[in-house]
Amino acid sequence: METFEEHYGAMKQAIETHMPSADMALIDQAVDYANVKHQYQKRKDGSPYIIHPLAVAQVVAEMGLDQDAVLGALLHDCIEDTDASHEDIERLFGSTVAQLVEGVTKLTRANFSTSEQAQMENLRKMFMAMSKDIRVVLIKIADRLHNMRTMQYQTPAKQISKCQETMDIYAPLAHRLGMQRIKWELEDLSMKYLVPREYEEITSYLDAHKDQDETFMRTIQSKITQRLTSMGIRNTTYGRIKHVYSIYRKMQSQGKSIKELYDIYAFRVIVDSIPDCYNVLGHVHDLFNPVPGRFKDYISTPKPNMYQSLHTTVIGTQGIPFEIQIRTWEMHETAEYGIAAHWKYKQGSGAGSEKDFEWVRRLLESQQDSDTEEFVQSMKIDMFDDEVFVYTPKGRIVSLPADSTPIDFAYAIHSGVGNAMIGAKINNRIANIDTKLKNGDIVEILTSKSAKGPSRDWLTICKSNQARTKIKQWFKKEKREENIVHGRAAFEAEMKREGLAISALDDPEVETQVLKKLSSFDSWDDMYAAIGYGGLTASKAVGRVRDTIIRIQKAQNAERQNPLRMRPDDETALRNRHAVSGVIVEDIDSCMIKFAKCCTPVPGDAIVGFITKGYGVSVHRADCPNAANRNDPRQAARWVRVRWAAEEAQPFDTTLELDCITRDGLLLDVATVMTTSRVRVKELYGKDLPGGRSTFTVRFEVRDVAELETIRKKLLNIRDVIGSRRGQN
Ligand code: MN
């Protein structure tokens, strides 16, 4: 039987050692309070109950947590097991302590059992998510550690279930939080009850070889110490046997018995500085032969759980391999107590729990390692509560986004369950389907074959994309006619709101253009149906087609009045496209090209293109009067940038008009120039004007503007030809 005095003394000593600034009077007050509240309770071995909170507080103090955590540990069973209330604790010890106790109580009440191995990670996440404050997790781990240490008083059935839970949740969490020492103890204690025969085999072997092992370890230890001391390196060096569970795992993975397993010793060298760590490594490798490939530098690359040390395996005097871990005192603290060790550095900063999370998160993020990301990710989920974990009635855990409802749960199980849902039970009570689920809730969905299917409201109630998608799918499939009516009404209302004429929708060009733009729809009805089932919102749909409708309508209006407007020509911006008829049209790979009759452009002319209705692109000279208004915004969309293809041998039609003084034979002179220039003349005629003047019009083929200019000069050299201009037909 253990006594109050024993445990109180041990706790007090731990507090004095690890948190000397703690208010001992307040701690005593909490001890008294817990003692009175638990006075009628006994531990299973008959000891007074207060021993348990004292022992848990001791572990928490040894972890180096803060005063609030120690108070929380002392009071951790008060709400669950006594008549103490949250308010009482808050009044006496402050709101932080009350929240810690409340948090531990929640975890105590939750059921962390699942039979599925694949679900362990969710279980651990749920555990973290419920804790809100990392200190709650640490107190709960300390609580479990003491319960494991006194497991012998429990029934065999309880031993098995508690030990399994410890292996599934508490030991992995302790590992993740970097608390090696606690992790090992939890594993060994669990193993003792879960695989007692193997545990017994290993421990009795170790017992039998105790003297031998100790002699071996002393020899190695003094060899290392002597060398380091002679080199002036201050060090604390000791050997130990690896913990039972890790030996067991090695035996299993290597298929060896304990007698065949050599690698059971581990030595630790603790020094003052990081440079010393590397010096020690050199000396150790000088003293013993290193095993190749076993050196690991966790100082420059810490493990995700913050662990730092140098690891090496060497061969000792009798050919026995052993591992040596080299670290500083600070690294040692971190290795033993993990996250908890870091509490020390922020003591007195008065940081609230939210900041603590931020701090933990930053700490974790600062470590670059392959699986760090995953770890940080899971910590974030835990820290920022964006997931909720609930059970099916059969005990399977379902993870959902925070604030999920039974609707989300139902669709997470199966869309058939969601579509047939008529109600839900949470923790065996009928609940509204919009109830927000809490961690650990057991959710049961009530279904009926005559259910009418989901309601449109569900889309706004549910939280998960999965549920939303499945509900939309149902509406899409089951209710097309209804969706078209709903969708059309919504779309037309939105059109009106945007000031667009609904009559535009009857224009076949509008329909073709708009549906081409919304490439997923074959008809207006398709689009209305999508809006109706919620696949597309009416405002988004109108937003996407608005410009197209405006453009087409304006183009139609404008073309009736003045068809020619254009935006500034920017040759350099043109992309190289397949040339049609020697002209490259920006953004259009292949289209019909015609050359405007008004200005008959030839290669070398600056040109622009106008998208006609039904005749492809009409190419004008940039200086053509019909292209003068192309900057008008109402028409701009129909003007496209075009340029001449680089190498084009194909000839172009062009027209020159010659101003002449009328005389006989002039037509022949012009024809002679054209013939000697070796161009093909397509048309040539003269017209007499009043006052002895006449004009000649010649339409002919040229390759480019340079050739045109040569011919023009020759023509102007003819007597009585006094002027020329590019053709306007
Ligand atoms: Mn407890």
XYZ file of C-alpha atoms and ligand atoms in Angstrom:
730
model
C 0.000 0.000 0.000
C 1.298 3.343 -1.010
C 0.969 6.415 1.176
C -0.026 10.013 0.699
C 3.229 11.256 2.219
C 5.393 9.237 -0.151
C 3.631 10.567 -3.240
C 3.230 14.117 -1.967
C 6.958 14.250 -1.205
C 7.921 12.918 -4.626
C 5.629 15.398 -6.351
C 6.953 18.304 -4.312
C 10.498 17.373 -5.147
C 9.707 17.167 -8.863
C 8.081 20.610 -8.737
C 11.015 22.121 -6.882
C 13.454 20.619 -9.370
C 11.645 21.379 -12.597
C 9.599 24.483 -11.856
C 11.139 26.311 -8.916
C 8.991 29.393 -9.455
C 5.703 27.495 -8.873
C 3.368 28.784 -6.180
C 3.538 25.908 -3.688
C 0.761 27.329 -1.520
C -1.657 27.238 -4.462
C -0.523 23.732 -5.326
C -1.137 22.635 -1.724
C -4.589 24.158 -1.954
C -5.305 22.025 -5.013
C -3.956 18.928 -3.238
C -6.282 19.598 -0.296
C -9.232 20.260 -2.595
C -8.688 17.038 -4.550
C -8.084 15.104 -1.357
C -11.401 16.218 0.128
C -13.312 15.609 -3.110
C -11.891 12.119 -3.573
C -11.999 11.225 0.141
C -14.505 8.377 -0.221
C -12.763 6.845 -3.208
C -10.038 4.224 -3.073
C -7.601 2.968 -5.663
C -8.003 -0.665 -6.705
C -5.191 -1.677 -4.333
C -6.944 -0.004 -1.399
C -4.728 3.090 -1.319
C -6.320 6.527 -0.902
C -7.385 7.876 -4.289
C -5.352 11.098 -3.915
C -2.221 9.084 -4.647
C -3.239 8.929 -8.308
C -3.570 12.709 -8.920
C -0.358 13.258 -6.919
C 1.500 10.785 -9.117
C 0.083 12.317 -12.304
C 1.073 15.796 -11.113
C 4.558 14.473 -10.441
C 4.888 13.172 -14.011
C 3.594 16.481 -15.361
C 6.128 18.362 -13.202
C 8.904 16.073 -14.432
C 7.888 16.804 -17.990
C 8.615 20.431 -17.154
C 5.122 21.714 -17.971
C 3.771 24.822 -16.224
C 1.981 25.436 -12.954
C -1.478 25.413 -14.540
C -0.738 21.958 -15.918
C 0.294 20.672 -12.483
C -2.898 22.084 -10.956
C -4.871 20.562 -13.810
C -3.199 17.200 -13.150
C -4.060 17.345 -9.442
C -7.700 18.079 -10.247
C -7.990 15.992 -13.410
C -10.475 13.442 -12.058
C -12.525 15.864 -9.943
C -15.205 16.701 -12.509
C -15.511 13.122 -13.727
C -15.498 11.325 -10.359
C -16.668 13.832 -7.724
C -19.279 16.532 -7.257
C -16.799 19.260 -8.202
C -17.979 21.529 -11.004
C -16.229 23.508 -13.697
C -17.371 26.691 -11.954
C -15.896 25.619 -8.585
C -12.517 24.954 -10.154
C -12.602 28.126 -12.189
C -13.411 30.204 -9.075
C -10.636 28.617 -7.018
C -7.897 28.027 -9.567
C -8.717 30.147 -12.603
C -10.248 29.542 -16.001
C -7.177 27.962 -17.624
C -6.997 25.216 -14.998
C -10.756 24.671 -15.276
C -10.452 24.316 -19.033
C -7.611 21.842 -18.715
C -9.658 19.704 -16.309
C -12.660 19.966 -18.584
C -10.519 18.864 -21.524
C -9.158 15.832 -19.685
C -12.698 14.930 -18.610
C -13.873 14.972 -22.222
C -11.085 12.621 -23.217
C -11.869 10.349 -20.273
C -15.509 10.128 -21.304
C -14.787 9.513 -24.973
C -14.632 6.012 -26.245
C -11.374 5.399 -28.046
C -11.895 1.879 -29.110
C -11.928 0.581 -32.600
C -11.183 -2.817 -33.954
C -9.824 -1.652 -37.283
C -6.095 -1.223 -37.593
C -6.517 1.133 -40.531
C -8.405 3.541 -38.329
C -5.735 4.086 -35.696
C -4.550 7.298 -37.278
C -8.059 8.723 -37.164
C -8.353 7.659 -33.576
C -5.201 9.535 -32.670
C -6.357 12.552 -34.632
C -9.695 12.490 -32.862
C -7.871 12.351 -29.564
C -5.833 15.407 -30.483
C -8.791 17.254 -31.968
C -10.772 16.827 -28.766
C -7.980 18.164 -26.645
C -7.815 21.732 -27.949
C -4.860 22.455 -25.638
C -1.704 20.389 -25.992
C -1.362 20.363 -22.186
C -4.586 18.356 -22.011
C -2.926 15.673 -24.120
C 0.158 15.721 -21.917
C -1.857 15.450 -18.678
C -3.841 12.609 -20.216
C -0.615 10.837 -21.187
C 0.689 11.280 -17.618
C -2.617 9.949 -16.285
C -2.339 6.902 -18.513
C 1.285 6.372 -17.508
C 0.371 6.155 -13.820
C -2.561 3.887 -14.568
C -0.238 1.631 -16.549
C 2.227 1.566 -13.690
C -0.551 0.277 -11.394
C -2.169 -2.031 -13.953
C -1.587 -5.119 -11.852
C -4.674 -4.320 -9.754
C -7.053 -4.400 -12.704
C -9.035 -7.357 -14.012
C -7.399 -9.278 -16.889
C -10.044 -8.082 -19.346
C -9.467 -4.475 -18.379
C -5.709 -4.982 -18.567
C -5.945 -6.173 -22.148
C -8.246 -3.410 -23.330
C -6.292 -0.632 -21.587
C -2.952 -1.931 -22.812
C -4.211 -2.210 -26.363
C -5.486 1.336 -26.199
C -2.117 2.450 -24.841
C -0.327 0.791 -27.741
C -2.768 2.215 -30.274
C -2.993 5.771 -29.037
C -0.841 6.826 -26.118
C 2.541 5.385 -27.080
C 2.365 6.666 -30.698
C 1.291 10.082 -29.438
C 4.137 10.184 -26.935
C 6.462 9.277 -29.790
C 5.072 12.000 -32.015
C 5.420 14.527 -29.279
C 9.019 13.427 -28.872
C 8.691 11.943 -25.374
C 10.899 8.889 -25.757
C 11.162 8.008 -22.121
C 7.398 7.902 -21.623
C 6.851 6.124 -24.919
C 9.253 3.318 -23.875
C 7.668 2.898 -20.493
C 4.175 2.776 -21.988
C 5.289 0.184 -24.548
C 7.023 -2.044 -22.035
C 4.118 -1.902 -19.587
C 1.622 -2.706 -22.337
C 3.722 -5.541 -23.673
C 3.800 -7.117 -20.242
C 0.036 -7.709 -20.419
C -0.463 -8.132 -24.151
C 2.287 -10.701 -24.840
C 3.202 -11.816 -21.306
C 5.122 -14.940 -22.373
C 7.500 -13.038 -24.672
C 7.858 -10.274 -22.138
C 8.774 -12.789 -19.518
C 11.248 -14.537 -21.831
C 13.129 -11.337 -22.571
C 13.151 -9.911 -19.056
C 14.270 -13.150 -17.450
C 17.064 -13.521 -20.007
C 18.174 -9.954 -19.290
C 17.959 -10.623 -15.546
C 20.073 -13.756 -15.864
C 22.718 -11.878 -17.805
C 22.561 -8.769 -15.717
C 26.063 -9.055 -14.202
C 27.601 -9.904 -17.533
C 25.816 -6.999 -19.236
C 26.818 -4.563 -16.550
C 30.464 -5.596 -16.720
C 30.406 -5.141 -20.471
C 28.758 -1.738 -20.224
C 31.134 -0.562 -17.483
C 34.156 -1.488 -19.601
C 32.921 0.400 -22.627
C 31.764 3.336 -20.544
C 35.124 3.818 -18.814
C 36.959 3.462 -22.095
C 34.924 6.296 -23.634
C 35.033 8.494 -20.521
C 38.782 8.134 -20.126
C 39.483 9.146 -23.674
C 37.111 12.132 -23.613
C 38.298 13.361 -20.227
C 41.920 13.115 -21.316
C 41.005 15.282 -24.320
C 39.339 17.827 -22.040
C 35.763 17.106 -23.174
C 33.333 17.282 -20.273
C 30.880 14.394 -20.648
C 28.284 12.234 -18.996
C 28.469 8.756 -20.455
C 26.391 5.716 -19.586
C 25.241 2.456 -21.052
C 21.829 0.853 -20.936
C 20.015 -2.152 -22.271
C 17.480 -1.210 -24.932
C 13.927 -1.343 -23.709
C 12.081 -4.638 -23.748
C 9.570 -3.821 -26.428
C 12.254 -2.625 -28.848
C 14.233 -5.862 -28.268
C 11.012 -7.799 -28.924
C 10.459 -5.909 -32.162
C 14.044 -6.545 -33.253
C 13.651 -10.262 -32.530
C 10.518 -10.333 -34.638
C 11.863 -8.328 -37.545
C 15.152 -10.270 -37.648
C 13.563 -13.616 -36.817
C 16.091 -14.204 -34.043
C 15.910 -15.346 -30.453
C 17.175 -13.127 -27.676
C 20.387 -15.198 -27.468
C 21.189 -14.460 -31.092
C 20.468 -10.788 -30.779
C 23.613 -8.815 -30.073
C 22.416 -5.342 -30.751
C 20.780 -4.716 -27.370
C 23.178 -2.219 -25.803
C 22.984 1.505 -26.220
C 25.388 4.110 -24.909
C 24.760 7.740 -24.466
C 27.338 10.513 -24.366
C 25.968 13.871 -23.226
C 28.184 16.920 -23.723
C 27.969 20.696 -23.466
C 28.039 21.839 -27.077
C 27.353 20.784 -30.636
C 31.047 20.969 -31.675
C 31.782 18.579 -28.777
C 29.238 16.139 -30.241
C 31.241 15.882 -33.460
C 34.536 15.675 -31.537
C 33.135 12.801 -29.507
C 32.092 11.053 -32.695
C 35.682 11.225 -33.944
C 37.072 9.755 -30.731
C 34.476 6.996 -30.619
C 35.272 5.982 -34.186
C 38.934 5.972 -33.219
C 38.329 3.739 -30.202
C 36.017 1.235 -31.915
C 35.354 0.096 -35.445
C 32.265 1.770 -36.849
C 29.692 -0.413 -38.623
C 29.422 1.074 -42.124
C 26.144 2.714 -43.022
C 24.933 3.093 -39.467
C 25.955 6.680 -38.831
C 23.042 9.117 -38.686
C 23.279 12.841 -38.130
C 20.026 13.922 -36.511
C 21.699 17.121 -35.342
C 21.834 18.731 -38.747
C 18.615 16.971 -39.773
C 16.363 16.596 -36.726
C 13.573 14.019 -36.693
C 10.054 15.368 -37.176
C 9.407 15.052 -33.470
C 12.320 17.416 -32.781
C 14.715 14.660 -31.775
C 18.392 15.539 -32.248
C 21.501 13.374 -31.689
C 24.333 11.729 -33.556
C 23.852 7.970 -33.885
C 26.558 5.512 -34.713
C 26.974 1.775 -34.274
C 30.425 0.374 -33.501
C 31.932 -3.017 -32.719
C 33.190 -3.466 -29.166
C 36.041 -5.493 -27.782
C 34.292 -8.852 -27.872
C 32.905 -8.328 -31.341
C 29.641 -7.124 -29.850
C 27.989 -4.241 -31.710
C 26.431 -1.394 -29.782
C 24.854 1.919 -30.571
C 26.177 5.238 -29.309
C 23.999 8.336 -29.155
C 25.822 11.642 -28.810
C 23.925 14.790 -27.832
C 23.934 18.012 -25.838
C 22.024 18.406 -22.573
C 19.385 20.455 -24.321
C 18.932 17.761 -26.955
C 18.724 15.246 -24.144
C 15.864 17.124 -22.473
C 14.053 17.275 -25.797
C 14.632 13.581 -26.431
C 13.242 12.634 -23.048
C 10.313 15.038 -22.824
C 9.768 16.269 -26.383
C 7.280 19.060 -26.785
C 6.921 19.329 -23.041
C 10.607 20.173 -22.695
C 10.030 23.311 -24.716
C 7.570 24.645 -22.181
C 10.511 25.702 -20.104
C 11.727 28.235 -22.621
C 8.527 30.195 -22.672
C 7.677 30.080 -19.002
C 6.592 33.437 -17.661
C 5.765 34.789 -21.102
C 2.088 34.512 -20.173
C 1.256 33.033 -23.541
C -2.339 31.903 -23.906
C -3.157 28.481 -25.207
C -3.838 29.707 -28.713
C -0.353 31.137 -28.878
C 0.948 27.855 -27.541
C -0.507 26.145 -30.559
C 1.036 28.696 -32.833
C 4.316 28.105 -31.133
C 4.095 24.344 -31.427
C 3.102 24.658 -35.029
C 6.035 26.921 -35.842
C 8.354 24.623 -33.986
C 7.173 21.700 -36.050
C 7.188 23.590 -39.309
C 10.745 24.709 -38.810
C 11.861 21.129 -39.214
C 12.413 20.115 -42.777
C 12.034 16.409 -43.191
C 10.141 14.185 -45.545
C 7.508 13.072 -43.112
C 7.491 16.334 -41.209
C 5.007 17.683 -43.642
C 2.578 14.920 -42.895
C 3.102 15.388 -39.199
C 2.632 19.142 -39.339
C -0.426 18.561 -41.462
C -1.931 16.291 -38.846
C -0.952 18.665 -36.068
C -2.620 21.493 -37.931
C -5.795 19.533 -38.226
C -5.635 18.944 -34.535
C -4.719 22.480 -33.696
C -7.168 24.282 -35.868
C -10.125 21.992 -35.546
C -10.992 21.686 -39.178
C -12.020 18.069 -38.897
C -14.521 16.222 -36.764
C -14.403 12.489 -36.001
C -17.563 10.532 -35.338
C -18.537 6.883 -35.056
C -20.947 4.690 -36.947
C -23.137 2.547 -34.667
C -20.722 -0.306 -35.426
C -17.741 1.687 -34.183
C -16.160 2.723 -37.438
C -14.677 6.211 -37.340
C -15.730 8.650 -40.012
C -13.771 11.830 -40.453
C -15.660 14.869 -41.758
C -14.979 18.586 -42.114
C -15.662 20.567 -38.940
C -19.315 21.599 -38.482
C -20.532 18.657 -40.539
C -24.100 17.469 -40.051
C -25.833 14.078 -40.210
C -26.391 14.840 -43.920
C -22.615 14.881 -44.466
C -22.278 11.726 -42.411
C -24.968 9.935 -44.430
C -23.350 10.790 -47.767
C -19.944 9.839 -46.386
C -21.322 6.360 -45.692
C -22.958 5.947 -49.102
C -24.948 8.106 -51.467
C -27.779 5.561 -51.212
C -27.928 6.184 -47.465
C -28.021 9.938 -47.976
C -30.702 9.791 -50.654
C -32.912 7.555 -48.488
C -32.380 9.525 -45.275
C -35.462 10.558 -43.350
C -33.819 11.417 -40.037
C -30.866 10.823 -37.737
C -29.932 9.731 -34.261
C -26.944 11.178 -32.451
C -25.785 9.231 -29.401
C -29.013 7.263 -29.606
C -31.280 10.292 -29.562
C -33.297 11.639 -32.461
C -31.600 14.780 -33.706
C -32.220 17.359 -36.402
C -30.379 16.651 -39.622
C -28.733 20.057 -39.422
C -27.174 19.391 -36.001
C -23.459 20.065 -35.959
C -21.604 16.868 -35.114
C -19.084 16.754 -32.282
C -15.990 14.622 -31.897
C -16.863 11.176 -30.631
C -20.577 11.368 -31.470
C -22.162 8.093 -32.510
C -24.317 8.823 -35.524
C -27.047 6.638 -36.929
C -28.945 7.485 -40.102
C -32.629 6.582 -40.333
C -33.629 5.636 -43.858
C -36.801 4.702 -45.658
C -37.477 3.129 -49.015
C -40.222 5.663 -49.585
C -37.976 8.614 -48.880
C -38.430 11.375 -51.427
C -34.726 12.000 -51.761
C -32.676 14.974 -50.646
C -34.181 18.419 -50.409
C -32.600 21.445 -52.048
C -32.051 22.993 -48.606
C -29.547 20.270 -47.868
C -27.130 21.884 -50.269
C -26.838 24.853 -47.936
C -26.883 22.777 -44.741
C -24.219 20.262 -45.592
C -20.585 21.057 -45.060
C -18.641 18.501 -47.091
C -18.045 18.700 -50.815
C -18.737 15.002 -50.974
C -22.307 15.450 -49.735
C -22.880 18.494 -51.899
C -21.646 16.701 -55.019
C -23.783 13.654 -54.357
C -26.889 15.716 -53.671
C -26.352 17.650 -56.896
C -25.891 14.388 -58.760
C -29.211 13.173 -57.462
C -31.005 16.299 -58.599
C -29.250 16.152 -61.917
C -30.437 12.636 -62.540
C -33.846 12.528 -60.956
C -35.323 15.889 -61.677
C -34.316 17.116 -65.117
C -37.676 18.629 -66.131
C -38.052 20.330 -62.805
C -34.464 21.552 -62.944
C -35.015 23.108 -66.368
C -37.978 25.079 -65.084
C -36.123 26.173 -61.933
C -32.964 26.930 -63.842
C -34.655 28.881 -66.604
C -36.512 31.044 -64.097
C -33.327 31.726 -62.166
C -31.343 32.477 -65.328
C -33.942 34.843 -66.753
C -34.280 36.666 -63.452
C -30.530 37.137 -63.435
C -30.582 38.363 -67.066
C -33.137 41.002 -66.121
C -31.102 42.022 -63.137
C -28.116 42.544 -65.427
C -30.230 44.590 -67.820
C -30.013 42.077 -70.671
C -32.926 41.542 -73.036
C -34.377 38.061 -72.666
C -35.348 38.194 -76.354
C -31.650 37.860 -77.165
C -31.890 34.228 -76.117
C -34.103 33.523 -79.132
C -31.387 34.694 -81.534
C -29.816 31.552 -83.022
C -26.415 33.252 -83.281
C -26.547 34.080 -79.577
C -27.401 30.488 -78.795
C -24.583 29.093 -80.951
C -21.989 31.483 -79.577
C -23.029 31.187 -75.951
C -23.246 27.421 -75.975
C -19.892 27.232 -77.731
C -18.466 29.264 -74.897
C -20.108 27.045 -72.284
C -18.648 23.996 -73.923
C -20.269 21.533 -71.518
C -23.801 22.229 -72.708
C -25.518 21.197 -75.906
C -28.639 23.275 -75.490
C -30.224 25.960 -73.375
C -32.151 23.234 -71.563
C -28.899 21.558 -70.609
C -27.689 24.778 -69.089
C -30.989 25.433 -67.327
C -30.918 21.909 -65.915
C -27.432 22.492 -64.540
C -28.544 25.701 -62.898
C -31.599 23.915 -61.557
C -29.688 21.170 -59.805
C -27.072 23.547 -58.525
C -24.165 22.575 -60.758
C -23.934 26.158 -61.916
C -25.307 29.280 -60.277
C -27.533 31.570 -62.341
C -25.302 34.554 -61.672
C -22.216 32.657 -62.744
C -23.967 31.474 -65.908
C -25.101 34.982 -66.810
C -21.658 36.331 -65.920
C -20.073 33.933 -68.346
C -22.381 34.676 -71.286
C -23.069 38.346 -70.619
C -20.257 39.718 -72.737
C -20.978 37.373 -75.613
C -24.613 38.417 -75.747
C -23.771 42.109 -75.552
C -21.123 41.771 -78.219
C -23.322 39.930 -80.672
C -26.230 42.299 -80.145
C -24.087 45.386 -80.523
C -22.373 43.963 -83.550
C -25.711 43.303 -85.176
C -26.911 46.817 -84.438
C -23.705 48.477 -85.453
C -23.281 46.598 -88.670
C -26.609 47.822 -89.902
C -25.264 51.370 -89.531
C -21.504 51.344 -89.955
C -19.645 48.107 -90.315
C -16.072 49.296 -90.055
C -14.269 49.831 -86.816
C -10.981 48.559 -85.698
C -8.566 48.548 -82.860
C -4.960 49.693 -83.251
C -2.778 47.550 -85.376
C -0.035 45.839 -83.455
C 1.999 43.724 -85.785
C 4.442 42.556 -83.161
C 1.711 41.066 -81.028
C 0.567 38.793 -83.766
C 1.224 35.148 -83.268
C 2.401 32.998 -86.061
C -0.585 31.238 -87.464
C -1.284 29.187 -90.463
C -1.506 31.535 -93.383
C -4.580 31.548 -95.522
C -4.366 33.357 -98.830
C -1.061 34.810 -97.689
C -2.595 36.437 -94.626
C -2.205 35.367 -91.001
C -5.167 36.043 -88.758
C -4.474 36.343 -85.072
C -6.002 33.559 -82.943
C -7.692 31.917 -85.878
C -5.989 28.917 -87.364
C -7.907 28.509 -90.493
C -10.633 30.702 -91.814
C -11.959 32.067 -95.003
C -10.101 35.190 -96.151
C -11.218 37.743 -98.688
C -9.586 41.012 -99.655
C -11.754 44.046 -99.353
C -12.754 45.423 -102.732
C -12.677 48.954 -101.400
C -8.920 49.095 -100.886
C -7.476 45.940 -102.492
C -4.516 45.455 -100.136
C -1.301 43.872 -101.383
C 1.591 42.345 -99.395
C 3.544 45.061 -97.671
C 0.465 47.168 -96.991
C -0.461 47.592 -93.355
C -3.660 45.607 -93.015
C -6.442 44.794 -90.585
C -9.154 42.145 -90.621
C -12.881 42.388 -90.086
C -14.918 39.347 -89.094
C -17.873 39.305 -91.438
C -21.062 37.399 -90.936
C -20.638 34.266 -92.917
C -17.748 35.223 -95.222
C -14.797 34.812 -92.912
C -12.317 37.615 -92.467
C -12.291 40.563 -94.781
C -8.844 42.168 -95.078
C -8.604 45.939 -95.429
C -5.692 48.280 -95.727
C -5.108 50.004 -92.423
C -5.534 53.358 -94.172
C -8.832 52.352 -95.775
C -11.605 54.797 -94.811
C -13.863 51.843 -94.136
C -11.418 50.765 -91.399
C -11.155 54.224 -89.896
C -13.594 53.638 -87.038
C -12.084 50.402 -85.784
C -11.262 51.880 -82.375
C -14.917 52.212 -81.559
C -15.426 49.893 -78.553
C -18.805 48.729 -79.775
C -17.197 47.236 -82.859
C -13.737 46.478 -81.582
C -14.452 42.807 -81.010
C -15.045 42.162 -84.694
C -11.741 43.670 -85.801
C -8.829 41.278 -85.621
C -5.170 41.746 -86.127
C -3.794 40.234 -89.323
C -0.509 40.341 -91.124
C 1.037 39.118 -94.298
C 2.612 35.714 -94.203
C 6.366 36.030 -94.475
C 6.957 34.139 -97.687
C 4.161 34.383 -100.086
C 4.643 33.910 -103.788
C 0.983 34.057 -104.659
C 0.052 37.273 -106.553
C -2.495 39.777 -105.383
C -5.009 41.831 -107.236
C -4.659 45.552 -106.969
C -6.036 48.575 -108.717
C -4.457 51.856 -109.738
C -6.299 54.878 -110.986
C -4.385 57.241 -113.198
C -5.256 60.900 -113.667
C -4.424 61.956 -117.184
C -4.724 64.715 -119.712
C -6.806 63.287 -122.498
C -4.936 62.328 -125.639
C -5.051 59.625 -128.250
C -2.857 56.570 -127.711
C -2.662 56.926 -123.954
C -4.464 53.617 -123.433
C -1.895 51.912 -125.602
C 0.989 53.518 -123.668
C -0.440 52.288 -120.396
C -0.962 48.804 -121.813
C 2.640 48.744 -123.070
C 4.032 49.613 -119.617
C 1.930 46.907 -118.069
C 3.031 44.328 -120.630
C 6.743 45.172 -120.335
C 6.434 44.985 -116.557
C 5.310 41.368 -116.954
C 2.318 41.665 -114.781
C -1.027 40.173 -115.545
C -3.587 42.818 -116.294
C -7.135 41.873 -115.427
C -8.941 45.014 -116.300
C -8.027 48.235 -118.075
C -10.360 51.002 -119.118
C -10.464 54.722 -119.602
C -13.078 57.309 -118.951
C -13.251 60.852 -120.299
C -13.893 63.582 -117.774
C -14.956 67.190 -118.355
C -12.168 69.778 -119.054
C -9.950 67.557 -121.210
C -9.163 65.168 -118.390
C -9.570 61.465 -118.246
C -8.899 58.605 -115.850
C -7.553 55.179 -116.522
C -8.264 52.321 -114.182
C -5.995 49.310 -114.270
C -6.555 46.195 -112.232
C -3.589 43.836 -112.213
C -1.699 41.250 -110.187
C 1.413 42.023 -108.142
C 3.477 40.016 -105.675
C 3.937 42.832 -103.184
C 3.867 46.532 -102.573
C 7.416 47.020 -103.904
C 6.421 45.671 -107.288
C 3.337 47.852 -107.214
C 5.482 50.954 -106.602
C 7.822 50.096 -109.475
C 4.901 49.822 -111.832
C 3.315 52.974 -110.494
C 6.544 54.911 -111.224
C 6.705 53.577 -114.783
C 3.102 54.590 -115.330
C 3.738 58.076 -113.974
C 6.600 58.401 -116.453
C 4.153 58.163 -119.356
C 3.513 61.499 -120.903
C 0.207 63.111 -119.858
C -0.190 60.836 -116.835
C -0.227 63.377 -114.015
C -1.258 61.437 -110.944
C -2.132 58.072 -109.511
C -3.894 56.653 -106.545
C -4.629 53.226 -105.134
C -7.880 51.930 -106.317
C -11.281 52.550 -104.897
C -13.715 50.516 -106.873
Mn -6.893 9.657 -13.740
